[in-house]
XYZ file of C-alpha atoms in Angstrom:
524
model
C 130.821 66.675 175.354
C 131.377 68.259 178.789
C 134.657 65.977 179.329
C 135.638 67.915 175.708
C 134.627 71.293 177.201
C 136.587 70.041 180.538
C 139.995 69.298 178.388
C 139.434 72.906 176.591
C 139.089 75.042 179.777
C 141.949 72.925 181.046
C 144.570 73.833 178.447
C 144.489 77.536 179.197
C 143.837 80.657 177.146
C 147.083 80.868 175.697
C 146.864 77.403 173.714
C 143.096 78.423 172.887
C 143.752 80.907 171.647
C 146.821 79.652 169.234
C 144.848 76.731 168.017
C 142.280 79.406 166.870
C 144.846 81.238 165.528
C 145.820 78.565 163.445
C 142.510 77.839 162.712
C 141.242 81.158 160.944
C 144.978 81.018 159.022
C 143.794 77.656 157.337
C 140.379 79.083 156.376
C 141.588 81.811 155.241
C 144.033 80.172 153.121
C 141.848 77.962 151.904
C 139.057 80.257 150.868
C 141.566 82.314 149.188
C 142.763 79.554 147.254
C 138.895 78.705 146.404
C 137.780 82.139 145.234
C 141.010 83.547 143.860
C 142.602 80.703 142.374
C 146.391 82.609 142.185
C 147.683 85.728 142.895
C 146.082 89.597 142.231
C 146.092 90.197 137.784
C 148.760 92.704 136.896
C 147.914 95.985 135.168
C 148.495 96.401 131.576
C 151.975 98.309 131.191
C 151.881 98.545 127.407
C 150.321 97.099 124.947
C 150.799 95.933 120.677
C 154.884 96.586 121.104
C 157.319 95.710 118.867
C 159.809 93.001 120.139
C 162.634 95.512 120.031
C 161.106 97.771 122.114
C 159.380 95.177 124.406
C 163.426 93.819 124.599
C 164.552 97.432 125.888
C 161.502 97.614 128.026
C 162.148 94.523 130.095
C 165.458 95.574 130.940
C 165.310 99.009 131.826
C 162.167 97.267 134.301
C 165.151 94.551 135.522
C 167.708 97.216 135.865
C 164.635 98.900 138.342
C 163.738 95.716 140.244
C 160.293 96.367 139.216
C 158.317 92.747 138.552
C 156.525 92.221 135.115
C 154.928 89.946 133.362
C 154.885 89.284 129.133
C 151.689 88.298 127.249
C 150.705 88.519 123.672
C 153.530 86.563 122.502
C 156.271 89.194 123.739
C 154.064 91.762 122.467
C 152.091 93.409 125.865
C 154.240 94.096 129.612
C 152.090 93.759 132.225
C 153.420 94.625 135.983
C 151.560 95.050 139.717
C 148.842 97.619 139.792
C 150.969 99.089 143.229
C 154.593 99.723 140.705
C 152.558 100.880 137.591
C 152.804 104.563 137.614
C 156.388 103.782 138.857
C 157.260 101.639 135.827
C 155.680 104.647 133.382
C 157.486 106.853 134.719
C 160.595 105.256 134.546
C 160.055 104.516 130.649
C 159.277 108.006 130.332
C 162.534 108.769 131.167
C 164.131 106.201 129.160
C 161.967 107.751 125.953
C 160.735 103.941 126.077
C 159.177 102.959 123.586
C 160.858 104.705 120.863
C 159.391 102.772 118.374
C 161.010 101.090 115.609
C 162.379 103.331 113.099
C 164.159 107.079 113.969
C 162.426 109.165 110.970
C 164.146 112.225 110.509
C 165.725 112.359 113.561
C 168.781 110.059 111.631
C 170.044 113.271 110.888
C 170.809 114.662 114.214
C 174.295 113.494 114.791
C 176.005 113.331 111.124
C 178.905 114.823 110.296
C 177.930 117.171 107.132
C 182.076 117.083 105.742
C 182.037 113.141 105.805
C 178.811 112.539 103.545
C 178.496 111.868 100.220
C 175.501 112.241 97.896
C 174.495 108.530 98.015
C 174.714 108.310 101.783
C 172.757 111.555 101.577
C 170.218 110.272 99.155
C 170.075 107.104 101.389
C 169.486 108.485 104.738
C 166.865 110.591 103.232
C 164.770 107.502 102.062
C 165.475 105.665 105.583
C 164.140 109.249 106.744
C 161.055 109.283 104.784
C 160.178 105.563 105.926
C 160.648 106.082 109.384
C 158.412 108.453 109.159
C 155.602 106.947 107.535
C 156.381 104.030 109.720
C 155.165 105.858 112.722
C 152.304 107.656 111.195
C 150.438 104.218 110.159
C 151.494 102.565 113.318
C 148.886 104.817 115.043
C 146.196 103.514 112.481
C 143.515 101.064 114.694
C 143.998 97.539 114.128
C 147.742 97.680 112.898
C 150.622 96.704 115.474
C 153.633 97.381 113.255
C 154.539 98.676 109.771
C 157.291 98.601 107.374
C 158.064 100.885 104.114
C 160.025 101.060 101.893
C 160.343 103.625 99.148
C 162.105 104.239 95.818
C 162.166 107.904 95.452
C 162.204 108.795 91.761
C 165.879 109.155 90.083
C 166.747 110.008 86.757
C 169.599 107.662 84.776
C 172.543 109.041 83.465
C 171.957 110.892 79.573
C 168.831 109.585 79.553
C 165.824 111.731 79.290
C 163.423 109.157 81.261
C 162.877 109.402 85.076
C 161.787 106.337 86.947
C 158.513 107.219 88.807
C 158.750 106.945 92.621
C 157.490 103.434 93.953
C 156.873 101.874 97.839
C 155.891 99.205 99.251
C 153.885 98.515 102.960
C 153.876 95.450 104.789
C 151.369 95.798 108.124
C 151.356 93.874 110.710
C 147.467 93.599 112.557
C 147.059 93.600 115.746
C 144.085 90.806 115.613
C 142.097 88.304 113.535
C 139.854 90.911 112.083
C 141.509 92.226 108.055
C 141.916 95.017 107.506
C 138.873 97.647 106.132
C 138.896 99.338 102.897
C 138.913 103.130 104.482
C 142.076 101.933 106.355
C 143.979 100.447 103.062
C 142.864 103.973 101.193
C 144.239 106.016 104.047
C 147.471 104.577 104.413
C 147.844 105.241 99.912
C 146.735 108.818 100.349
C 149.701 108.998 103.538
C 152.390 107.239 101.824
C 151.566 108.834 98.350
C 151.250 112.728 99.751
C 155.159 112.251 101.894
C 156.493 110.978 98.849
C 156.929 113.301 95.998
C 156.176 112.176 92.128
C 154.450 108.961 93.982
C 150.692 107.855 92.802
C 148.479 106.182 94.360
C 148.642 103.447 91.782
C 152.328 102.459 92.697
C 151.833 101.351 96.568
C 151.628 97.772 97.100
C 150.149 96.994 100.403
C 150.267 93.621 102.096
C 149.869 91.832 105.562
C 151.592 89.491 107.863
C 148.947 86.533 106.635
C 150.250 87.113 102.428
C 147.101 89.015 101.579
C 147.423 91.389 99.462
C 145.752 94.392 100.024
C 146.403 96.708 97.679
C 148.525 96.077 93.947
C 150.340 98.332 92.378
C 150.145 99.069 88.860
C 145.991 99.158 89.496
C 144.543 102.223 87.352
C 142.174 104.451 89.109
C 139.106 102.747 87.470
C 140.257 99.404 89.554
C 140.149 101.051 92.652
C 136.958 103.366 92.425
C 135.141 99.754 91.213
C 136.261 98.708 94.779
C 135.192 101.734 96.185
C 131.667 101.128 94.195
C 131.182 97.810 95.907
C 131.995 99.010 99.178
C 129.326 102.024 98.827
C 126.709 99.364 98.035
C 127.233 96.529 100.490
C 127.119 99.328 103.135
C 123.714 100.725 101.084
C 122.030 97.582 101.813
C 123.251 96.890 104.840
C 122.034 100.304 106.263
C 118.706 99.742 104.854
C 118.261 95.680 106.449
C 119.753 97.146 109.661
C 116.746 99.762 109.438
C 113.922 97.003 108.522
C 114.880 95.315 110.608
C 115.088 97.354 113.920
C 111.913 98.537 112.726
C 110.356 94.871 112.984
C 112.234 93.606 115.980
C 110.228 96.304 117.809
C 106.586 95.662 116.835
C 107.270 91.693 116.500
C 110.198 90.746 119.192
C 113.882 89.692 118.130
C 114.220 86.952 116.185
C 111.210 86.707 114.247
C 112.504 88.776 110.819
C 114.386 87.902 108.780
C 115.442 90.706 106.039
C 117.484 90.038 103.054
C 118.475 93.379 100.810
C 119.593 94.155 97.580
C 120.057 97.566 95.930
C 120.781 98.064 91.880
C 123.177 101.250 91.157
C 124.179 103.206 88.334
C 127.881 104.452 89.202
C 128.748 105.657 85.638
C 130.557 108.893 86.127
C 129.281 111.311 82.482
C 130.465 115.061 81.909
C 127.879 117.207 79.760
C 128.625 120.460 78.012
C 125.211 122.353 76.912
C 124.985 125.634 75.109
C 121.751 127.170 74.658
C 121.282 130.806 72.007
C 118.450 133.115 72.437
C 117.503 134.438 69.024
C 115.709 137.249 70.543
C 118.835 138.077 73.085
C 120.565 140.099 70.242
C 122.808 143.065 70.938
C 124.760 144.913 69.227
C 128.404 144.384 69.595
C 130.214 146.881 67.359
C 129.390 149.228 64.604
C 131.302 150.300 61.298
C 130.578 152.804 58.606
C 132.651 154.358 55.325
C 132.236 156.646 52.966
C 134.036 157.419 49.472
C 133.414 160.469 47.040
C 135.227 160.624 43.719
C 135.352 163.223 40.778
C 137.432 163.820 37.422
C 137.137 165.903 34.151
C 138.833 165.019 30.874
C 138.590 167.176 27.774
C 136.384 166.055 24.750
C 139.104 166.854 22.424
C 141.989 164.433 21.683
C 143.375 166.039 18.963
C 147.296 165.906 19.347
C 149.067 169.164 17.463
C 152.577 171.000 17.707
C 150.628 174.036 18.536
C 148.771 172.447 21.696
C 152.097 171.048 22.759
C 154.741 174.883 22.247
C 154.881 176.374 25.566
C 152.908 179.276 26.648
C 150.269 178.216 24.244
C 146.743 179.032 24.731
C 143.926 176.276 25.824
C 141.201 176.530 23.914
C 138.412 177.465 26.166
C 135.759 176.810 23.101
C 136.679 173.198 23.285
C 133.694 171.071 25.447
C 135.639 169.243 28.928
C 133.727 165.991 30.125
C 133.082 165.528 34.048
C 132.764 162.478 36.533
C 131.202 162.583 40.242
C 130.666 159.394 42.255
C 130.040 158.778 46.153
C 130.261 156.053 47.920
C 128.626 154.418 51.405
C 129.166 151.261 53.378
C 128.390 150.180 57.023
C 129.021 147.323 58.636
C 127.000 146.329 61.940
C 127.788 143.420 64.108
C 125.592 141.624 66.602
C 125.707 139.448 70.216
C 123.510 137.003 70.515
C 123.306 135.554 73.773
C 124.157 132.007 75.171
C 123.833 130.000 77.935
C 127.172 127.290 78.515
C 126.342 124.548 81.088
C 128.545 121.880 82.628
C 126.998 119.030 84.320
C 129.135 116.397 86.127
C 127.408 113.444 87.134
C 129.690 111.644 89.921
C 127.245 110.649 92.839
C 125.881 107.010 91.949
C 122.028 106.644 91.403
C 120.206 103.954 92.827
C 118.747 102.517 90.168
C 116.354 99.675 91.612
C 115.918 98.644 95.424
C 114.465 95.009 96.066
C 113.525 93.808 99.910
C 112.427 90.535 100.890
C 111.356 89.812 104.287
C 110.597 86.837 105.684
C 108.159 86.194 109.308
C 108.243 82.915 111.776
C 104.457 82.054 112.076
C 102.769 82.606 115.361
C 101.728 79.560 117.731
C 98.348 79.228 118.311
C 96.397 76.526 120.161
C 94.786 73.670 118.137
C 91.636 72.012 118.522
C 92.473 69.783 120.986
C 94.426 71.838 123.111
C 97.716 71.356 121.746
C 100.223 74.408 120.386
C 100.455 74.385 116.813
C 102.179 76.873 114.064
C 100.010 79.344 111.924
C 100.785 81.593 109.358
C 100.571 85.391 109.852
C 97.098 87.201 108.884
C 96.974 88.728 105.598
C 95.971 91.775 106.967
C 99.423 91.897 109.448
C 101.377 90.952 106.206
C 99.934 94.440 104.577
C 100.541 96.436 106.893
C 103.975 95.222 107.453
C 105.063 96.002 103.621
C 103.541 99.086 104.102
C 106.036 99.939 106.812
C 108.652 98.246 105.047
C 107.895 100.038 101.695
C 108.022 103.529 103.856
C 111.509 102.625 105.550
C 112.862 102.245 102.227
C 111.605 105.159 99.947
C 109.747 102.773 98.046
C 108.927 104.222 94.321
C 107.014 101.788 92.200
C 108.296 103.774 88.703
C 111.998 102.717 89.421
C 110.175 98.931 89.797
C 111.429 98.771 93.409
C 109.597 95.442 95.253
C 108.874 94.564 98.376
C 107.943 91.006 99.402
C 106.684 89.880 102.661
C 106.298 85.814 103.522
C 105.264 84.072 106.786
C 107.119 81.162 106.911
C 107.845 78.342 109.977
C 111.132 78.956 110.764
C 113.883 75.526 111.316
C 114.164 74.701 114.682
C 118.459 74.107 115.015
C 117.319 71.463 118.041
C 115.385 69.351 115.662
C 117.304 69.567 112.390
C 118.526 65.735 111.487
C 122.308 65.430 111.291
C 123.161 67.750 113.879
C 125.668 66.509 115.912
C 124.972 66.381 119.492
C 127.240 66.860 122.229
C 128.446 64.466 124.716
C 127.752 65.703 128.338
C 131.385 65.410 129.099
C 132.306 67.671 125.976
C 129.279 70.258 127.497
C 130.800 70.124 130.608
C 134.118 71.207 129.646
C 132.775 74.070 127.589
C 130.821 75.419 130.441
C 133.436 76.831 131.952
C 133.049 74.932 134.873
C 135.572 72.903 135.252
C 138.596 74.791 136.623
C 136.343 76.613 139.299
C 135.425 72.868 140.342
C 138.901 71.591 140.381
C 139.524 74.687 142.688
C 137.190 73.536 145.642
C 138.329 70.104 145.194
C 142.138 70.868 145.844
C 140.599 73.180 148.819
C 138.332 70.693 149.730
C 141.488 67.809 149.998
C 143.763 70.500 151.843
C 141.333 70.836 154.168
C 140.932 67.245 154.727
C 144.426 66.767 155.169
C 144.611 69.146 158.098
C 142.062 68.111 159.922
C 143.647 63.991 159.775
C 146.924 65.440 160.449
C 146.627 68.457 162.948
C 143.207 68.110 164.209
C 142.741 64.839 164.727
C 145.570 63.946 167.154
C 145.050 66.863 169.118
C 141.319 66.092 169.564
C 142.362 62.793 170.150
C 144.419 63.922 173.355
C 141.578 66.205 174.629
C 138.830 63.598 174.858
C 140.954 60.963 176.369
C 139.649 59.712 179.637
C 141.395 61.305 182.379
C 143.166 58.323 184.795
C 141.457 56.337 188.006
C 142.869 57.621 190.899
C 143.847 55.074 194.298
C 143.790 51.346 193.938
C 141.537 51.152 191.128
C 143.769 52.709 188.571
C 146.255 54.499 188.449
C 147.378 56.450 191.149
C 148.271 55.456 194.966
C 147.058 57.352 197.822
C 148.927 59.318 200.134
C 149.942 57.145 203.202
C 149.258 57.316 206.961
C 152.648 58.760 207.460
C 152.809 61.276 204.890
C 153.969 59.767 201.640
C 152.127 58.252 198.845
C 152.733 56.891 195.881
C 151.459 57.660 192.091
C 150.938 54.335 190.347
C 151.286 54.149 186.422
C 148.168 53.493 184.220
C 146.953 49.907 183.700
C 147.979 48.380 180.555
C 151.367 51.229 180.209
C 154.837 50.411 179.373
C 156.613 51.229 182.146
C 160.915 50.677 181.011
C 161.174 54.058 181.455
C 160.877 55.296 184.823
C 161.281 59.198 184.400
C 159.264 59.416 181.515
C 156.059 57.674 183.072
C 156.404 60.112 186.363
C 156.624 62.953 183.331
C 153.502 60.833 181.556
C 151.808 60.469 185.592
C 152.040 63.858 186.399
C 150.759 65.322 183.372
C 148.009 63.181 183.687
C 146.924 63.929 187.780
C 148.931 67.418 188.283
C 146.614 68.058 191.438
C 147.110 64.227 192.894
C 150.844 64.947 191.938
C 150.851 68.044 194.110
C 149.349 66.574 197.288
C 151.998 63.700 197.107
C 155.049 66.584 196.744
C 153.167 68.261 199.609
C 153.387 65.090 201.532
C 156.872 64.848 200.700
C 157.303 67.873 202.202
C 155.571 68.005 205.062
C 156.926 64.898 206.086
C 160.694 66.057 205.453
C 159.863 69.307 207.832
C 158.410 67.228 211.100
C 161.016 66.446 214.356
């Protein structure tokens, strides 16, 4: 150890302090290599693009010598964290990404003079998809959309106009479908930009063929989709609520909750009117009255004497009279009504049914050992109490409740289950590329220390060379000169080359014989 130390303090700060040198540089290599594994991540650029826009992307980002990175199939730009608000701002500039479709914007440099009304009519429905083509692209969960649209068009002398039609095809941005408030939003959009278009003429499908929504369906069809919806999220809310409320007084997994909820969602319009017999007032009022009178003469004797003009009536003959009057009124009267219109649209929940099912508790046994028991009966009330509370439980709609203690399967112990193979665990740990990480180190490291270290340790603990007759080097004569003698067991064919070797070896024994040399040279 101290002829190590020796060779160390002999080689002078300056080499020291290289070899350390290169010594942190390998370490630190090598413990970056072990805890980092590659370079720094990038930054997510952009994210769900369409390839035509992740095409211009990429080479406005060449043009800019500004390094990326694609993932997500072509669909996501990632570049360094340092150049990202660089590369953002340059697509800013570049109105990157622009999307894939131009809307209304088609119109900005035409030539009104060279159009026609078919080109007109055409650019309007590329217009009008564009459009919507944007809107549902901002819809969660959908990367890309296409429509198309048949705006409605009557045929030539014919009194019959198609009705407007489109179709959607989405593309989703992951493995999750599509939800039914997502596929009703995007037929409200398309049907309220379109005009003379229905909800019941969209077809809507996805990238995987599924169809989402069919055209031709009547309104009935889709609210009995909307029906089922409402009641798988009914009885979902109300297990979610059972059992948070268990997990709490019994610790997670323990309950196990299984809902189901009856509902009426018939949809009945009533018209009642209802007369009051004692509401009566008088509406209007009409009255008439006739008077009549008439004489005639009791005499109908017919002469040429009653008939000669200027002849005299005779007063002595007896006149008959008539008088008559007349009176009617006519009175009419309001009774009064009540109209009422009842509309009964909100489904009614019709029956509610809850079955919950408890692990048993472990208890010791007899001798000792730990052995499953059911729940107490009294635990088992009081939990479908609770449970009958959470729910609005109301026995004259025949709502039940039913609470069990059961053992539940141990997954370890179930017959048949596969088991895996250590090897196949091992890989699905996640362990295996940090391992193969310190072994590459690990060999790296190795290989230094056989190639660099080694020899140079090597050199320093060598034994340093006899000096006089015994080894190596000759003494300095009686008259001034001496001799250095080459190590025992040495090659010696090359004569400058073992001096070099010789006075490398003894520098100090080298200097006394030059200083002989010389002081010999200089006497008379």
């Amino acid at each position: 150890m101290n002829k190590l130390l020796d060779n160390l303090r002999a080689l002078g700060p300056v080499k020291l302090g290289a070899m350390a040198a290169v010594a942190v540089g390998v370490l630190a290599l090598m413990a970056m290599l072990a805890f980092t594994g590659g370079p720094s991540p990038n930054a997510m650029l952009y994210n769900g693009l369409g390839l035509k826009d992740a095409s211009n992307i990429t080479a406005a980002l060449t043009t800019a010598h500004i390094k990326y990175a694609i993932g997500d199939a072509g669909h996501s730009i990632l570049v360094e964290p340092a150049q990202l608000d660089q590369a953002r701002l340059l697509l800013a500039q570049h109105d990157l990404p622009a999307g894939s479709s131009s809307g209304f914007a088609i119109f900005d440099h035409q030539n009104p003079l060279t159009g026609s009304d078919f080109l007109d009519r055409i650019d309007e429905t590329r217009a009008i998809d564009g459009e919507l083509e944007r809107t549902i692209d901002l819809i969660q969960g959908i990367r890309s959309a296409r429509v198309q649209v048949v705006l409605p068009q009557a045929d030539d002398f014919s009194l019959h106009t198609a009705p407007a039609q489109a179709s959607v095809m989405l593309s989703l941005a992951g493995a999750a479908p599509l939800d039914r408030e997502s596929i009703d939003a995007i037929l409200n959009l398309v049907a309220s930009a379109v005009p003379g278009l229905k909800p019941s003429n969209i077809s809507i499908a996805d990238d995987r063929g599924d169809l989402l929504a069919q055209a031709g369906q009547s309104d009935t069809t889709m609210l009995d989709a909307r029906d089922a919806s409402l009641k798988q999220a009914t009885e979902q809310h109300l297990t979610d609520a059972v059992r948070s409320m268990l997990d709490a007084a019994l610790g997670p997994n323990q309950v196990r909750v299984v809902t189901a909820v009856s509902m009426n969602f018939d949809r009945t319009a009533q018209t009642a009117t209802n007369y009051d017999p004692n509401g009566q007032v008088v509406r209007s009022q009409q009255e008439s009255r006739t008077k009549s009178n008439r004489t005639e003469n009791s005499d109908k004797t017919v002469s040429v004497a009653n008939n000669l003009p200027g002849a005299s009536a005779d007063t002595t003959t007896p006149k008959s009279t008539d008088s008559s009057t007349r009176s009617d009124q006519t009175t009419n009267y309001e009774i009064s009504q009540t109209v009422k219109h009842t509309i009964h649209a909100t489904p009614e929940i019709t029956r509610i049914s809850v079955a919950v099912m408890l692990d048993d508790v472990q208890a010791k046994g007899p001798n000792g050992q730990m052995i499953e028991r059911p729940r107490s009966a009294a635990t088992i009330a009081r939990i479908q109490t609770l449970v009958e509370t959470a729910i609005g439980y109301d026995k004259a709609r025949g709502d039940v409740v039913d609470v069990q203690s059961m053992q539940f399967a141990n997954p370890d112990s179930m017959l048949g289950m596969p088991k895996q193979s250590l090897a196949a665990r091992f890989m699905s740990s996640g362990l295996l590329l940090p391992l193969l990480r310190i072994l590459i180190s690990g060999l790296i490291a190795l290989a230094a220390l056989l190639v660099v270290f080694r020899p140079m340790v090597r050199r320093l603990t060598a034994p340093p060379a006899a000096i006089g007759s015994e080894g190596s080097l000759g003494a300095i004569g009686a008259n001034g000169q001496g001799t250095i003698a080459a190590p025992v067991g040495e090659a010696t064919d090359n004569p400058i080359r073992s001096v070099i070797d010789l006075i490398d070896r003894s520098p100090d024994e080298s200097v006394a014989v030059i200083r002989g040399w010389l002081s010999h040279e200089s006497a008379p």
